[in-house]
PDB file of C-alpha atoms in Angstrom:
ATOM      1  CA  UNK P   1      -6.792 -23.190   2.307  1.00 81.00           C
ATOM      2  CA  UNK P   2      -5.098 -22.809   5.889  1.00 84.00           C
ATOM      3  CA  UNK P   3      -7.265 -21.698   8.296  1.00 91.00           C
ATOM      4  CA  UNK P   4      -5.647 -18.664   9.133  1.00 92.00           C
ATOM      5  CA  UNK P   5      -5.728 -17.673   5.334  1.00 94.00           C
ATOM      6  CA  UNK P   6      -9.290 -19.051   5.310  1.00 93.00           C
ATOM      7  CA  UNK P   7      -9.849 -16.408   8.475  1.00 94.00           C
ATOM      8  CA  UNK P   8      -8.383 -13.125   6.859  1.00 95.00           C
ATOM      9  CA  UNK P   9     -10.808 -14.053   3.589  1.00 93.00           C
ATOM     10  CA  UNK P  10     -14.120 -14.329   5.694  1.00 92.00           C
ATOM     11  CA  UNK P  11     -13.011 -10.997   7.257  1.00 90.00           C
ATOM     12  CA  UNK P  12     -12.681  -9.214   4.096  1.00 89.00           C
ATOM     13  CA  UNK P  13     -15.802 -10.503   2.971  1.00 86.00           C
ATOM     14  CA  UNK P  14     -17.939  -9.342   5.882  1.00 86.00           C
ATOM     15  CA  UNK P  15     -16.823  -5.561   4.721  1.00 84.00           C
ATOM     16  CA  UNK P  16     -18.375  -3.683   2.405  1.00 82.00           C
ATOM     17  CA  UNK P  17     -17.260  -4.503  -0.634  1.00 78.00           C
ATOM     18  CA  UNK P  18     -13.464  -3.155  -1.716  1.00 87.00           C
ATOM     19  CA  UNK P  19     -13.108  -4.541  -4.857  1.00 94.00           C
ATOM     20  CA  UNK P  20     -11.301  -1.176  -6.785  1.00 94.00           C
ATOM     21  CA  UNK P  21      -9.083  -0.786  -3.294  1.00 92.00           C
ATOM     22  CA  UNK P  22      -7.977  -4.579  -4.099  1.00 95.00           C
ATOM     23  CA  UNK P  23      -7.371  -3.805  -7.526  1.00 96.00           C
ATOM     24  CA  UNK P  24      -5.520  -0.616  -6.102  1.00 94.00           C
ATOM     25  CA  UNK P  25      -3.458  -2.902  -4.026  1.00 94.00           C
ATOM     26  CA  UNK P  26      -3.211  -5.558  -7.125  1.00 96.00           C
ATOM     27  CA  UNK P  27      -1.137  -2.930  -9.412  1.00 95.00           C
ATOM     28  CA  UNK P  28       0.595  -1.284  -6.902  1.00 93.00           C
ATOM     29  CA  UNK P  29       2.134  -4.487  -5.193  1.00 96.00           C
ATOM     30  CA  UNK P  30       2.211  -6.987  -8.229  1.00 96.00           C
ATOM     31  CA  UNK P  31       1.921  -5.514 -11.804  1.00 96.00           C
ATOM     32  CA  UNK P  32       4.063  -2.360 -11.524  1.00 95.00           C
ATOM     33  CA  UNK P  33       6.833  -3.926 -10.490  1.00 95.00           C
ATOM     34  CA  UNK P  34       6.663  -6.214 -13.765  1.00 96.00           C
ATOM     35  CA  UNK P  35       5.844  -3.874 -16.732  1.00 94.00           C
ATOM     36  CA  UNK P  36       2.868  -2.053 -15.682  1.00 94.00           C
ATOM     37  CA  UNK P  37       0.159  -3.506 -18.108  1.00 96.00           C
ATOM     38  CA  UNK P  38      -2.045  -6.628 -17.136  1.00 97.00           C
ATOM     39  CA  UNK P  39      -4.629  -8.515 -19.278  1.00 97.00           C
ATOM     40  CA  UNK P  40      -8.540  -8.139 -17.598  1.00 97.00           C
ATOM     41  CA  UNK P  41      -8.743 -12.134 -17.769  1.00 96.00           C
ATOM     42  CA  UNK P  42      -5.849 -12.143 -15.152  1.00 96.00           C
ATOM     43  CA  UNK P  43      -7.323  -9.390 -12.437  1.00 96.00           C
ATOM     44  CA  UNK P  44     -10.494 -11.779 -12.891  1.00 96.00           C
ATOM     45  CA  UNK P  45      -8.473 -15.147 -12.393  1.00 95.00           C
ATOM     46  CA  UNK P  46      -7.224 -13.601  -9.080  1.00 95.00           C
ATOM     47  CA  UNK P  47     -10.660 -12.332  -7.558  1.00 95.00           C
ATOM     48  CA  UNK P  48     -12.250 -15.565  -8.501  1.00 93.00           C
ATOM     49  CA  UNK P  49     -10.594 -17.081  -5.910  1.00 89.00           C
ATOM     50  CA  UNK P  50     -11.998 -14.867  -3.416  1.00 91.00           C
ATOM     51  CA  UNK P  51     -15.077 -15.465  -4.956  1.00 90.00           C
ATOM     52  CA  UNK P  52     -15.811 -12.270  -6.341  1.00 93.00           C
ATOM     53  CA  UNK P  53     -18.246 -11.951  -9.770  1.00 94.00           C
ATOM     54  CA  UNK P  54     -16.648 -10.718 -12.762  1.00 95.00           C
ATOM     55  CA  UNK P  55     -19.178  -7.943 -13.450  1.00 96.00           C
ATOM     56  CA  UNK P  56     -17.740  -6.512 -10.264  1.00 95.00           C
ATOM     57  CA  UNK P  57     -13.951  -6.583 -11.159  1.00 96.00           C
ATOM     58  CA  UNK P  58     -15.049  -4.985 -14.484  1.00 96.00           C
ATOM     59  CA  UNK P  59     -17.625  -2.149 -12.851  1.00 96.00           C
ATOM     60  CA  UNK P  60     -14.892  -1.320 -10.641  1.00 96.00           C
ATOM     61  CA  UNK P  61     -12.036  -1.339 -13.542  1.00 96.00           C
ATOM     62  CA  UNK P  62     -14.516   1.208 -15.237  1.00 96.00           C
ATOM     63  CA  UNK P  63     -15.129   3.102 -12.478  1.00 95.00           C
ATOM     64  CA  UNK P  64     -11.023   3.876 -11.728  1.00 95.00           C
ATOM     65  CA  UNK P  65     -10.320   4.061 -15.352  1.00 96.00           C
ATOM     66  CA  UNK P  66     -13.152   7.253 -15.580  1.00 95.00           C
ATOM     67  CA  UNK P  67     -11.813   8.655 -12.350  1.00 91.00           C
ATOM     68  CA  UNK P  68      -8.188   8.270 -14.291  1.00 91.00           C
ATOM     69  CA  UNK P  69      -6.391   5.691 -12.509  1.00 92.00           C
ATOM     70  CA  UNK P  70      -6.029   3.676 -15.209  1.00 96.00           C
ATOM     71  CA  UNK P  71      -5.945   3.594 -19.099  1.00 95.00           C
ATOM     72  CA  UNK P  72      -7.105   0.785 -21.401  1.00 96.00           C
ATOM     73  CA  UNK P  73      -5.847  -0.894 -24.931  1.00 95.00           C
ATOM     74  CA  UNK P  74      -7.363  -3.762 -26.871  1.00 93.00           C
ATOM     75  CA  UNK P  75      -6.319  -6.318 -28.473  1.00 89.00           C
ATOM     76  CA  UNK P  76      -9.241  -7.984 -30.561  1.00 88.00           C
ATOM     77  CA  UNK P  77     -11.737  -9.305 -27.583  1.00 88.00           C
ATOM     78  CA  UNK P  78      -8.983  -8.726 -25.051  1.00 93.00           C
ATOM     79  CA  UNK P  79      -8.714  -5.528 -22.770  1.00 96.00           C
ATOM     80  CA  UNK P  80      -5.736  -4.798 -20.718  1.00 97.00           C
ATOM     81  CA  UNK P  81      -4.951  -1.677 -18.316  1.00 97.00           C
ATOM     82  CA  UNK P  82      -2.298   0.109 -16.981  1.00 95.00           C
ATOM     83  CA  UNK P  83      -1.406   3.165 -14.765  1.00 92.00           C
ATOM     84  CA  UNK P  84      -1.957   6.618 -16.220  1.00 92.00           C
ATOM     85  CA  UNK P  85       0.832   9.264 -15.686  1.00 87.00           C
ATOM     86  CA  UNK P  86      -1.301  10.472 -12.673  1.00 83.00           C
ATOM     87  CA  UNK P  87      -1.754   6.722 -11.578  1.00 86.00           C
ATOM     88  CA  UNK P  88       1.863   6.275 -11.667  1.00 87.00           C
ATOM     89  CA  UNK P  89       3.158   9.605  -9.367  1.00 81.00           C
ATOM     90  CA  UNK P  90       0.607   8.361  -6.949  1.00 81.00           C
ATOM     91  CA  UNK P  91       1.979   4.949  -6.819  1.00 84.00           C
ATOM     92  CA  UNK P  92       5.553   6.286  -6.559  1.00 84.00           C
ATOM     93  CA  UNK P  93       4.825   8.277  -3.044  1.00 80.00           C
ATOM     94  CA  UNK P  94       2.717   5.504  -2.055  1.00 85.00           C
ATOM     95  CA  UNK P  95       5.350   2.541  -2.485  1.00 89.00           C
ATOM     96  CA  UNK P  96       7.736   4.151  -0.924  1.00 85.00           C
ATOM     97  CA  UNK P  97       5.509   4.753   2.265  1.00 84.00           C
ATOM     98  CA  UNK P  98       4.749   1.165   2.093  1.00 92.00           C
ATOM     99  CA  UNK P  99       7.962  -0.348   1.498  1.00 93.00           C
ATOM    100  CA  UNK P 100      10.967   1.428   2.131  1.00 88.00           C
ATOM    101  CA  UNK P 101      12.487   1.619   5.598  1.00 81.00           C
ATOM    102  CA  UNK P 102      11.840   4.452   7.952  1.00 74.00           C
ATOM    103  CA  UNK P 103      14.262   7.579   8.177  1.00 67.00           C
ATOM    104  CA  UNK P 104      16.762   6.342  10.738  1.00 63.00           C
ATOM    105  CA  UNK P 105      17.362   9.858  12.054  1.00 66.00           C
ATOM    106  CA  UNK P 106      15.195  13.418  12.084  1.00 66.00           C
ATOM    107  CA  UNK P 107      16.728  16.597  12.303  1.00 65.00           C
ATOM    108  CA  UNK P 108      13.382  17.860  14.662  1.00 68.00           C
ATOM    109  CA  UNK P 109      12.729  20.394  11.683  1.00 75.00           C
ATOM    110  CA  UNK P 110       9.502  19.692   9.095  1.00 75.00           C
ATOM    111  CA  UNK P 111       8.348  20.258   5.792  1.00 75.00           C
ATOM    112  CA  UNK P 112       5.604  22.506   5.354  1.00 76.00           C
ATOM    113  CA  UNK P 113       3.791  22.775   1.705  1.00 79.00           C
ATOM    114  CA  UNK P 114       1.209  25.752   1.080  1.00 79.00           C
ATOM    115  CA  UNK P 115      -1.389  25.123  -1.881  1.00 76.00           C
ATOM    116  CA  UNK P 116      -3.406  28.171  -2.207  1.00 67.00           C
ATOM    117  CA  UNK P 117      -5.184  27.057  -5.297  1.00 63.00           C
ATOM    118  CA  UNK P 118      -8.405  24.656  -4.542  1.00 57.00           C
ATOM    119  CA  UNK P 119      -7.379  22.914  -7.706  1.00 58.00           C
ATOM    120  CA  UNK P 120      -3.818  22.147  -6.578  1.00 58.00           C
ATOM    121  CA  UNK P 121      -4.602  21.491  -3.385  1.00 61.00           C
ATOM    122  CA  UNK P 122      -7.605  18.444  -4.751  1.00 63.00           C
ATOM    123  CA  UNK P 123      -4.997  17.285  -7.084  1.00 64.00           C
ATOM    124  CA  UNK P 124      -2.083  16.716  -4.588  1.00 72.00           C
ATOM    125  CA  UNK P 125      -4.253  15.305  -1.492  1.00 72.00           C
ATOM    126  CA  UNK P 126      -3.956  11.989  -2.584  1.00 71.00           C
ATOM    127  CA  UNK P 127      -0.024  12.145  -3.460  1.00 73.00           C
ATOM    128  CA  UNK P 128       0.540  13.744  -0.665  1.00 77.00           C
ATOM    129  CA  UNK P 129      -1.430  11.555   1.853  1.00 72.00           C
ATOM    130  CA  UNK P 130       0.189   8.626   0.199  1.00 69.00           C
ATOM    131  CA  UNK P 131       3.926   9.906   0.735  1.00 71.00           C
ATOM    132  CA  UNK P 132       3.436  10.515   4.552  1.00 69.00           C
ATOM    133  CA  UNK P 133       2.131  14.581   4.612  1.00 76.00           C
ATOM    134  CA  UNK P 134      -0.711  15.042   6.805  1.00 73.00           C
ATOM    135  CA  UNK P 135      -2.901  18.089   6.553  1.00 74.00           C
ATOM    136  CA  UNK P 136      -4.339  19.897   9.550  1.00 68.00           C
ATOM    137  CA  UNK P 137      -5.951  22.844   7.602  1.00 69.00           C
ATOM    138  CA  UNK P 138      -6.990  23.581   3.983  1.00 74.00           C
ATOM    139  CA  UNK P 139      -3.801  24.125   1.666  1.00 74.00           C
ATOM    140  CA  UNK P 140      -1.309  23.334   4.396  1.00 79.00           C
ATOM    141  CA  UNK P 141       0.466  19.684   4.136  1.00 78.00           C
ATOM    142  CA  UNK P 142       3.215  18.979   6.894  1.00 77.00           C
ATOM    143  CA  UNK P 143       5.696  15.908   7.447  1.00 76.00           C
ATOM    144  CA  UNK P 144       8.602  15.393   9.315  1.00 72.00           C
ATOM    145  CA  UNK P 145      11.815  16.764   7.088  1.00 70.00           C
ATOM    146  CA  UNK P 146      12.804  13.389   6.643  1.00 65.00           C
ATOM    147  CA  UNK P 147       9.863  12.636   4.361  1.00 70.00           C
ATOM    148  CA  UNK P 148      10.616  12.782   0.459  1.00 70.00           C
ATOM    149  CA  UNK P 149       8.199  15.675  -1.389  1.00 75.00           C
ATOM    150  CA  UNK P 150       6.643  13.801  -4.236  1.00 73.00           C
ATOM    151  CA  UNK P 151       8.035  15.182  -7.465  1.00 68.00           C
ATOM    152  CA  UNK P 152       4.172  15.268  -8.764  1.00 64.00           C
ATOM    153  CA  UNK P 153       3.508  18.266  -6.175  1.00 69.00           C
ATOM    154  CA  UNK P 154       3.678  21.295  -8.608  1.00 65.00           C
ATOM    155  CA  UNK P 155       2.995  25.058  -7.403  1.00 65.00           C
ATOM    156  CA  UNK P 156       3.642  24.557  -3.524  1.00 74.00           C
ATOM    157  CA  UNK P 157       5.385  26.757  -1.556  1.00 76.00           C
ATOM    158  CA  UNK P 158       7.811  24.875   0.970  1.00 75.00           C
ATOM    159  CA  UNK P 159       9.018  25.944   4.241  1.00 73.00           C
ATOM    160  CA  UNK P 160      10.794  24.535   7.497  1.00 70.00           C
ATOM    161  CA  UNK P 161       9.868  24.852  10.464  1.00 67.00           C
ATOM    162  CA  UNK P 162      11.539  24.116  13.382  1.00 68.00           C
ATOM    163  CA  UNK P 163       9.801  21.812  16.543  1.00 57.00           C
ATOM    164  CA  UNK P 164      10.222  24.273  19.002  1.00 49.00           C
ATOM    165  CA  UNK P 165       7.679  22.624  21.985  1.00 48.00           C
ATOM    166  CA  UNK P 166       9.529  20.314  24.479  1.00 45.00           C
ATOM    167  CA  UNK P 167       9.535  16.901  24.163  1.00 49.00           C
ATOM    168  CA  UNK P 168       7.256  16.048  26.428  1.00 45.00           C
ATOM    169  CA  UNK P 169       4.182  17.976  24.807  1.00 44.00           C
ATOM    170  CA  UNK P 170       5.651  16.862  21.579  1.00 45.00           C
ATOM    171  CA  UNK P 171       4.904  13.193  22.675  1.00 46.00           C
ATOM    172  CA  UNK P 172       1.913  13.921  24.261  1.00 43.00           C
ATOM    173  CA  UNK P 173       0.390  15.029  21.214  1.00 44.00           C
ATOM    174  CA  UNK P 174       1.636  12.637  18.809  1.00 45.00           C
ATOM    175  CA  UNK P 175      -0.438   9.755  20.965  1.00 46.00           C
ATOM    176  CA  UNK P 176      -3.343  12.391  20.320  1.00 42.00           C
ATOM    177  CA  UNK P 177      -3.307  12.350  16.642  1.00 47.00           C
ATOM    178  CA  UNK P 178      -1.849   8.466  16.750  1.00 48.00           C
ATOM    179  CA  UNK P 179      -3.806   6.663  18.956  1.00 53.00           C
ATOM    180  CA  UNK P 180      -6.115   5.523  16.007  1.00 70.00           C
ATOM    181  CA  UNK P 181      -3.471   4.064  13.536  1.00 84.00           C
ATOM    182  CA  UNK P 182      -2.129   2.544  16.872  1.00 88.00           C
ATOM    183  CA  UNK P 183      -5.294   0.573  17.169  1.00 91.00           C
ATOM    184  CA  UNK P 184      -5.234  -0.362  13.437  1.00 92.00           C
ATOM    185  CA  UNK P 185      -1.819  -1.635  13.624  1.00 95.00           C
ATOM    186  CA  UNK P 186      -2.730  -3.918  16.609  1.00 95.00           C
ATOM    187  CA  UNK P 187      -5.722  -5.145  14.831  1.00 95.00           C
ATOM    188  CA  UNK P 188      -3.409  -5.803  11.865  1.00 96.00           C
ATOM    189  CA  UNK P 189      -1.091  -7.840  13.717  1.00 97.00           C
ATOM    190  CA  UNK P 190      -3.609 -10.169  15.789  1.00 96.00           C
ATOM    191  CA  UNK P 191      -5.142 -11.093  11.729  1.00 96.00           C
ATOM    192  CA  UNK P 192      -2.122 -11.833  10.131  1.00 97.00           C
ATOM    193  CA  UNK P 193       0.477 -13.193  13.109  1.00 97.00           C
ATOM    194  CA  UNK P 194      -1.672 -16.475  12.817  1.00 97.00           C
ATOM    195  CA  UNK P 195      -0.837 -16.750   9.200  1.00 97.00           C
ATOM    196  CA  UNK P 196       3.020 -16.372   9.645  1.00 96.00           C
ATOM    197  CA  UNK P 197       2.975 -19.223  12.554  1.00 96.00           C
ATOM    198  CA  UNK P 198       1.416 -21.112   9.861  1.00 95.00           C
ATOM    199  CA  UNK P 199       3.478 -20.960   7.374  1.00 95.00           C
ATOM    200  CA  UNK P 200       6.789 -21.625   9.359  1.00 93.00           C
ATOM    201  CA  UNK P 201       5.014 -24.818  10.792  1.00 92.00           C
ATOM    202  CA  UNK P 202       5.132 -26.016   7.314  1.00 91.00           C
ATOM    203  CA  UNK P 203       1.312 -25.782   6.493  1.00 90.00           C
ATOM    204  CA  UNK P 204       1.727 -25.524   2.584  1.00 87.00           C
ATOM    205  CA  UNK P 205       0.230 -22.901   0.250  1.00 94.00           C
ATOM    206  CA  UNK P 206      -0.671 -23.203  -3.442  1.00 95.00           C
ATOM    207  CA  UNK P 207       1.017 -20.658  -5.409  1.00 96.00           C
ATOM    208  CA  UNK P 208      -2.840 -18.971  -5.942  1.00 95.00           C
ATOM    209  CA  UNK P 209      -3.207 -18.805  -2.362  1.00 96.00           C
ATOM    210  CA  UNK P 210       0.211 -17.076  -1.765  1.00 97.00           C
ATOM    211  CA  UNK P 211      -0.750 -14.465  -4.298  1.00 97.00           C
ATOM    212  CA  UNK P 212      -3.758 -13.740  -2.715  1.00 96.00           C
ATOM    213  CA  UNK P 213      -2.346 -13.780   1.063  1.00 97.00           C
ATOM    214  CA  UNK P 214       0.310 -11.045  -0.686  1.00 97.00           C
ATOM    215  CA  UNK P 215      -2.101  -8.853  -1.969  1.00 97.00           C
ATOM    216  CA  UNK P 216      -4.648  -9.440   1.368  1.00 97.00           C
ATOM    217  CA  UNK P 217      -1.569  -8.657   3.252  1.00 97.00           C
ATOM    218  CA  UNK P 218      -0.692  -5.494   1.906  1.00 97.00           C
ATOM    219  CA  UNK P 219      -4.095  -4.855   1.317  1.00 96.00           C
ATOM    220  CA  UNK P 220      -4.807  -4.473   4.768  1.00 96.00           C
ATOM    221  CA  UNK P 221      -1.575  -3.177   5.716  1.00 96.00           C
ATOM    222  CA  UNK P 222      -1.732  -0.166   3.153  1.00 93.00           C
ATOM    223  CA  UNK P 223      -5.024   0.803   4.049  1.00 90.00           C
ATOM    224  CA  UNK P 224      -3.242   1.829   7.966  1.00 91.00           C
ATOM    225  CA  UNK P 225       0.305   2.946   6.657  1.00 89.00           C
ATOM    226  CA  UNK P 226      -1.025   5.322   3.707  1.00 83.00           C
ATOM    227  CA  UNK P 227      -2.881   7.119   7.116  1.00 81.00           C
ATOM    228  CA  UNK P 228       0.063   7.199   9.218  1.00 81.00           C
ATOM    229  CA  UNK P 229       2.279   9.956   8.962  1.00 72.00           C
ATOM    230  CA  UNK P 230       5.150   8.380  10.042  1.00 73.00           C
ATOM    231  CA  UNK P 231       5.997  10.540  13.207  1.00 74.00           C
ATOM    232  CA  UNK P 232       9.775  10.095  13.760  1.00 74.00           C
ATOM    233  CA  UNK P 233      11.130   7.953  16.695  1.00 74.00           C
ATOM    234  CA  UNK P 234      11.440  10.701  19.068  1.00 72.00           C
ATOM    235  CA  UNK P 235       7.548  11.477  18.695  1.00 72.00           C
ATOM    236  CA  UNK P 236       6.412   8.321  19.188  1.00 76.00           C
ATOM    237  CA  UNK P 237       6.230   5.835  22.628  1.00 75.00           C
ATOM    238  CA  UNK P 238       8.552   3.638  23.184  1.00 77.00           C
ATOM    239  CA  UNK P 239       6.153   0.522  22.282  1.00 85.00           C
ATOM    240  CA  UNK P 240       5.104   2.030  19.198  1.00 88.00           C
ATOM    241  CA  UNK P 241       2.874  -1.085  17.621  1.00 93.00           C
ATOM    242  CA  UNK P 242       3.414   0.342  13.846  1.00 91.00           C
ATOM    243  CA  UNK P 243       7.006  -1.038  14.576  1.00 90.00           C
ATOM    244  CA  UNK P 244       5.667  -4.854  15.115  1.00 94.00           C
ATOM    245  CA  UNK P 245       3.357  -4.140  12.549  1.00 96.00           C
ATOM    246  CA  UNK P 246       5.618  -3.674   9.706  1.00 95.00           C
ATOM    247  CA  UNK P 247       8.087  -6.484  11.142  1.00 95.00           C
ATOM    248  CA  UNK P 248       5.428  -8.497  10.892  1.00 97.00           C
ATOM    249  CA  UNK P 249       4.148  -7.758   7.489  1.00 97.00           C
ATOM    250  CA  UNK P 250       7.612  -7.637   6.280  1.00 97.00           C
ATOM    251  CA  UNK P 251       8.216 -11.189   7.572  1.00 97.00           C
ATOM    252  CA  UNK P 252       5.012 -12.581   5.937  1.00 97.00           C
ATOM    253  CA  UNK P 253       5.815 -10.606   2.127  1.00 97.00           C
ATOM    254  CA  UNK P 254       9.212 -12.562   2.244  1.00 95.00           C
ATOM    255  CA  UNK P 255       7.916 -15.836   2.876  1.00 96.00           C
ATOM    256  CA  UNK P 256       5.046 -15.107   0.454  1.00 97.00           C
ATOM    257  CA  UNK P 257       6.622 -13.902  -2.384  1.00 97.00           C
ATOM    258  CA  UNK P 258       8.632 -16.845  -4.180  1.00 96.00           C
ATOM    259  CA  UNK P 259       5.105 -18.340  -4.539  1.00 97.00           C
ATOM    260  CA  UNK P 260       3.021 -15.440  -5.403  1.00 97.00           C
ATOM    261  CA  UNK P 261       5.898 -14.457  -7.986  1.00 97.00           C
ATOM    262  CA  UNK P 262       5.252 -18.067  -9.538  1.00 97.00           C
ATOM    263  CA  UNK P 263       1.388 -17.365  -9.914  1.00 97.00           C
ATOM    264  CA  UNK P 264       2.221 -14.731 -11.663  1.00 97.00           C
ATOM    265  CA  UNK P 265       4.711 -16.420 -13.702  1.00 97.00           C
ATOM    266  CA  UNK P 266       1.982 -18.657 -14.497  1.00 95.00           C
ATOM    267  CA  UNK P 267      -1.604 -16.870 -14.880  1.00 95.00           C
ATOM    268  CA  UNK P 268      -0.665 -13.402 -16.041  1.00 96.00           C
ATOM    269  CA  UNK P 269      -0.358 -11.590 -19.217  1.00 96.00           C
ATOM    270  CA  UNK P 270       0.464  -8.813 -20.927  1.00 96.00           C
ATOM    271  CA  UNK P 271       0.030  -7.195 -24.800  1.00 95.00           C
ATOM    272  CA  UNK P 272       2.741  -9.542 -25.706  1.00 93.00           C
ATOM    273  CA  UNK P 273       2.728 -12.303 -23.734  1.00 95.00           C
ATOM    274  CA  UNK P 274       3.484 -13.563 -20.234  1.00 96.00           C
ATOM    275  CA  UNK P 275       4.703 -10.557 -17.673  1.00 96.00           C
ATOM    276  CA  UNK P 276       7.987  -9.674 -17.937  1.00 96.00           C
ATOM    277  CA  UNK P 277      10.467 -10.671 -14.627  1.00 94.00           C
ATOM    278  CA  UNK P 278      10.081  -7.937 -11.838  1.00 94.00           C
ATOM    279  CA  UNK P 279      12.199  -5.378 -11.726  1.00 90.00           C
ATOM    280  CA  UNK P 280      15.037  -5.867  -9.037  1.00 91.00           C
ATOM    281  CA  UNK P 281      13.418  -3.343  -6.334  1.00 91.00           C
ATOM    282  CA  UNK P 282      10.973  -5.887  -5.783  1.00 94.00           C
ATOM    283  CA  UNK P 283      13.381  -7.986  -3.698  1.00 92.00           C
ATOM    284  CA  UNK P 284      14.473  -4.532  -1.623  1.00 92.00           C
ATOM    285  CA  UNK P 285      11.153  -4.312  -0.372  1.00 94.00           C
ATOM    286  CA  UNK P 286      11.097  -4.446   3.865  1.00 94.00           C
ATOM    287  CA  UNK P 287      14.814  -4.666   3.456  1.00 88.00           C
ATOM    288  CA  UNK P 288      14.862  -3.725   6.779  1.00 85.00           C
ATOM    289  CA  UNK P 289      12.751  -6.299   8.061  1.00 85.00           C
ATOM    290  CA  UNK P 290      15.539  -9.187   7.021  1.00 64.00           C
ATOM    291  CA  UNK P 291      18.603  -7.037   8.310  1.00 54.00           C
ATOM    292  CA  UNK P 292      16.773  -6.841  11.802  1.00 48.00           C
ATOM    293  CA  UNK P 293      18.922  -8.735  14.163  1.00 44.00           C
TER     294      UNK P 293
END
């Protein structure tokens, strides 16, 4: 294993352990984008290589599927999972957070939601969170007008609202409420630049190993942009280091992804068979990043 891949590994197992946010990132990055549905033997074939026991992949599989992430089928000895309905709306908010490119232009208006029910309000955090809406009190949810609404968001009252506060205090406050994701991003960047300097000297990966740098990579990388509310341009400074960040990250994913796609290919399953070929927006992902100039 290169030892920049060998680096981001150790980190991740000097945390405490994150085993359901891996299989989070698993699903989310790898299996919904090619049918949904993914044999138990395969989640355990990839954690294996990080080393992690297979009573803790299946704990942690119980543990989302009773907080109704995910819901299982058998097949004789054989269990396999997939999304529920609630899974799935989450997922949709959160890819596009992850992968899409940022709104090129804001209007300086935002979307307000109101939840008065504590119900609602538990049920859409998540979704929310996950699209870019941030929350600074109980029941109210805000993002820049630019920001989709999650079609799972039932019940909310929406209003615009204008930004009426010069620039100037408008910037100041965004490095207020950014200054931690700002940190984040940096830390991102000084883990993972390493591995891209690798790869374009020519320092080979298996396929296994550029599965698992894919899903380490957004791994780490979702667990920053899923907090980020995605301030527009104008509300951020002008060396902004979520912008390297995702260039970065971007960069990587493409490189990664012809061999991680062939792990797959190889080692996963579904109901009826091998996976089925990912669906085309797989390739759109960081679109942006390869237009760049």
């Amino acid at each position: 294993m290169p030892q920049p891949l060998s680096r981001i590994v150790n980190q991740l197992k000097s945390e405490p352990s994150r085993t359901g946010s891996l299989i989070i990132t698993v699903f989310g990055d790898a299996i919904v984008p090619r049918g949904g549905s993914v044999w138990l033997g395969s989640l355990l074939a990839f954690f294996e290589g990080l080393a992690i026991d297979g009573s803790v992949v299946r704990t942690a599989m119980s543990r989302l599927t009773a907080e109704g992430w995910f819901e299982r089928s058998k097949s004789g000895r054989h269990s396999f999972y997939r999304l529920t309905r609630r899974g799935e709306q989450t997922f949709a908010g959160a890819t596009r957070h992850i992968y899409d490119s940022p709104p090129a232009e804001w209007n300086g208006s935002f979307e307000l939601l109101l939840l008065g029910s504590a119900d609602d309000r538990e049920q859409a955090r998540t979704v929310l969170r996950d699209a870019g809406f941030g929350s600074p009190l109980p029941g109210v949810f805000v993002a820049p007008s630019s920001i989709a609404v999650p079609d799972a968001v039932e019940g909310a009252i929406r209003l615009q609202a204008s930004a009426v506060r010069s620039s100037a205090q408008l910037s100041a406050t965004s490095r207020r409420a950014m200054s931690d994701p700002a940190e984040a991003y940096r830390k991102f960047s000084a883990s993972f630049a390493p591995l891209k300097s690798s790869i374009e000297r020519g320092e080979a990966l298996s396929d296994g190993q550029a599965f698992t740098a894919r899903v380490l990579l957004i791994h780490h990388y979702r667990r920053i942009v899923l907090r980020d509310p995605l301030l527009p341009a104008e509300l951020l400074p002008g060396n902004w280091p979520g912008r390297q960040a995702r260039a970065l990250c971007g960069e990587i994913y493409r490189l990664l992804l012809p061999g991680s796609e062939r792990w797959l290919d190889a080692h996963a399953i579904n109901e009826a068979g091998p996976l089925p070929a990912a669906a085309a927006a797989l390739m759109r992902r960081f679109a942006d990043v390869d237009e760049a100039p």
